[in-house]
Coordinates of C-alpha atoms in Angstrom, one line a residue:
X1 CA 254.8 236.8 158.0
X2 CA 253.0 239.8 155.9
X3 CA 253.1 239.3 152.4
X4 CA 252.9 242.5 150.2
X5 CA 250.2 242.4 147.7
X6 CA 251.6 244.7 145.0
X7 CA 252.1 243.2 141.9
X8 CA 250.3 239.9 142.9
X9 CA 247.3 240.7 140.9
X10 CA 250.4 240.6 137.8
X11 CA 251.6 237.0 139.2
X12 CA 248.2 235.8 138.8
X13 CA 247.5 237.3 135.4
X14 CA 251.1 235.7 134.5
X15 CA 250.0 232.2 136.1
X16 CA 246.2 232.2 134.1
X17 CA 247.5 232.8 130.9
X18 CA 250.5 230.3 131.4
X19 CA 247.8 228.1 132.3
X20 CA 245.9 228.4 128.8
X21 CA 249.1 228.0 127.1
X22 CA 250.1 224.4 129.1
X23 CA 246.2 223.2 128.1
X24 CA 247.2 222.7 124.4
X25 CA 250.4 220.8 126.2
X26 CA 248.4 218.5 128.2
X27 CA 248.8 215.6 126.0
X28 CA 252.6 215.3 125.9
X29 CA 253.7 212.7 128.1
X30 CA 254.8 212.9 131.6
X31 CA 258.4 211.6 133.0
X32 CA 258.5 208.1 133.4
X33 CA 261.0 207.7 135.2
X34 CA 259.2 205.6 138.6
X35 CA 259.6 202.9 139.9
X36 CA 257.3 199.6 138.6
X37 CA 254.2 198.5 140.6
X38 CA 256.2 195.5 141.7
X39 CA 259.1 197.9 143.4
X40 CA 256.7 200.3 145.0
X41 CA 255.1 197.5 146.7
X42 CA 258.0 196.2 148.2
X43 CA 259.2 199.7 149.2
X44 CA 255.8 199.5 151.2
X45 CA 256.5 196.2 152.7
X46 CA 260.1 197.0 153.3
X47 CA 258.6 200.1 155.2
X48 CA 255.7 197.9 157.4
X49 CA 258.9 195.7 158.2
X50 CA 261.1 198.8 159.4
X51 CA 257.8 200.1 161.3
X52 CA 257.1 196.8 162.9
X53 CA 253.8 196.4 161.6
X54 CA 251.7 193.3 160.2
X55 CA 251.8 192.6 156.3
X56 CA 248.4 191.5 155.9
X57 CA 246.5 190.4 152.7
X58 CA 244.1 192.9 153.2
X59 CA 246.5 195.8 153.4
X60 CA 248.4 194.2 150.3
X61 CA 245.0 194.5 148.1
X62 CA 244.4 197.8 149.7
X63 CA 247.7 198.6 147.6
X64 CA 247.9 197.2 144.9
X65 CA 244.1 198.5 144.2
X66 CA 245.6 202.2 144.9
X67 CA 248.7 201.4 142.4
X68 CA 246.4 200.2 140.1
X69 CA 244.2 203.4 140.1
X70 CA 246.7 205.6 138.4
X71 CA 244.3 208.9 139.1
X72 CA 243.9 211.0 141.6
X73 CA 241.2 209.1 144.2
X74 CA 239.3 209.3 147.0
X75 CA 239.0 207.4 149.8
X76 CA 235.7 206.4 149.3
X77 CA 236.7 205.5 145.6
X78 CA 239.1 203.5 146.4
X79 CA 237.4 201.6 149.1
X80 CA 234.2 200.8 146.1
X81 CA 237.2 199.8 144.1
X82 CA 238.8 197.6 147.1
X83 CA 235.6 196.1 148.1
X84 CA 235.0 194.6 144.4
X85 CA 238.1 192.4 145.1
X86 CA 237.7 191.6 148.6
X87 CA 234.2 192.4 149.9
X88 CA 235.7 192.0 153.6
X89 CA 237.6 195.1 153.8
X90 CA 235.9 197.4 156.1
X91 CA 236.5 201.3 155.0
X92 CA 238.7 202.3 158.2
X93 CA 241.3 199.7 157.2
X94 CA 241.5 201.5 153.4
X95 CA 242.2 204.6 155.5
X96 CA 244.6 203.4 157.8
X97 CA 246.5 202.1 154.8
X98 CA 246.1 205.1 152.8
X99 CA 247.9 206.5 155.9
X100 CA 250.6 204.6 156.1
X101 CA 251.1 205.1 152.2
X102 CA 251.2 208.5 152.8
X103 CA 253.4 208.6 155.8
X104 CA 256.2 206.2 153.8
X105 CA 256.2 208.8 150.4
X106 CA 254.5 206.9 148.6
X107 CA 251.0 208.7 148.6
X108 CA 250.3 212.3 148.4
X109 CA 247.0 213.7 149.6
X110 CA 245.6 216.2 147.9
X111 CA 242.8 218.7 148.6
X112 CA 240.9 220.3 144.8
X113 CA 238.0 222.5 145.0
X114 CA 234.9 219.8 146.6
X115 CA 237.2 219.5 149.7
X116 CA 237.5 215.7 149.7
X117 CA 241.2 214.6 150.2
X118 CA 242.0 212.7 147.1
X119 CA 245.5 210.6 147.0
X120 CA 247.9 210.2 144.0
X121 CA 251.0 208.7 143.4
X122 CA 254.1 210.6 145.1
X123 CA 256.6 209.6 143.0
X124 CA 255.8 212.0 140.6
X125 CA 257.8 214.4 139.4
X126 CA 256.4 218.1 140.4
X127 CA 253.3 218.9 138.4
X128 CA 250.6 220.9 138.4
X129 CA 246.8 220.4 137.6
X130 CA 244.1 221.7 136.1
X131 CA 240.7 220.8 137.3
X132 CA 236.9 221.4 135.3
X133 CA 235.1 223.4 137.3
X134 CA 231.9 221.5 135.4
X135 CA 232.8 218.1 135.7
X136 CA 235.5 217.8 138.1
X137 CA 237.8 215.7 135.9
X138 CA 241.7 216.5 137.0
X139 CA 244.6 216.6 134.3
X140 CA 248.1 216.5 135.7
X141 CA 250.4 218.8 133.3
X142 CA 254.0 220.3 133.6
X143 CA 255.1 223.5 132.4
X144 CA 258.6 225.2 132.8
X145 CA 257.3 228.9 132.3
X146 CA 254.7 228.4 135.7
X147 CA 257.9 226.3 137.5
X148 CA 260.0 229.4 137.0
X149 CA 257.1 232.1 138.1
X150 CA 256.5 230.1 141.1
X151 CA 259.9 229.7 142.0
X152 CA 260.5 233.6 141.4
X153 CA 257.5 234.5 143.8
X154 CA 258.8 232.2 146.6
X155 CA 262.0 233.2 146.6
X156 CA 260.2 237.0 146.4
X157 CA 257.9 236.3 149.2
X158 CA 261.0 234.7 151.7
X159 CA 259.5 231.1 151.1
X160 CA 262.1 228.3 150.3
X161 CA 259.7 227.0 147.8
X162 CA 259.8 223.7 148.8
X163 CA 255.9 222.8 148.3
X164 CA 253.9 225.2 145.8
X165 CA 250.5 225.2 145.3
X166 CA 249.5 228.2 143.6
X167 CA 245.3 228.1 142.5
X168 CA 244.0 231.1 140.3

């Protein structure tokens, strides 16, 4: 499919300064409406059940280490984090788990600007965030006015819209 560029330099303007304006809003609080630590595990050994896989003690720490993290992290991160609890855990069996988190909806993988696939929590509600270019921290924010612009340009481009990732 050919997208048109005309006008896309506008979108973009549009999406940089909606992005200054949601930085002051950073602060207010996310939606917290997901499910507790305790059901989210259960939905992941209801899910090794249904897949006909083992539930082992070092996948379950593997877990609960990643529901624990509540940020955006690597798998690297989380296998330093893992390995303080259970210095037995190689780093292929965080990433298999991280898999299987991922394929069950309960980890997304994302990919920011040093190219490393970092993994949050997928039952989030849609969001958007803003990384320092300097330090690399990453704040998760929503903002109505971007939702609608992104929206606008899917449906304006023929996409259904269904995962957005715009990056200025």
């Amino acid at each position: 499919m050919k997208i048109d560029p005309s006008g896309m330099s506008d979108i973009i303007l549009q999406i940089v300064a909606l992005l200054g304006a949601a930085v002051g809003m950073v602060g207010r609080a996310m939606a917290n409406a997901k499910p507790s630590a305790d059901e989210r595990f259960t939905h992941f050994k209801d899910y090794l059940r249904a897949q006909r896989l083992k539930s082992t003690a070092q996948r379950d720490t593997i877990v609960k280490t990643f529901l624990d993290s509540q940020r955006h992290i690597s798998v690297e991160e989380l296998y330093t984090e893992v390995r303080r609890r259970n210095p037995h855990i190689g780093y292929a069996t965080v990433y298999r788990t991280m898999k299987l988190l991922t394929d069950c909806g309960m980890a997304a993988e994302r990919h920011f600007r040093d190219g490393e696939a970092r993994y949050e929590s997928a039952e989030k509600r849609h969001h958007d965030h803003l990384i320092c270019e300097q330090c690399g921290t990453i704040v998760e924010f929503e903002e109505p006015r971007i939702e609608d612009l992104q929206s606008e340009t899917a449906r304006r481009l023929g996409e259904d819209g269904a995962h957005r990732d715009a990056r200025v």
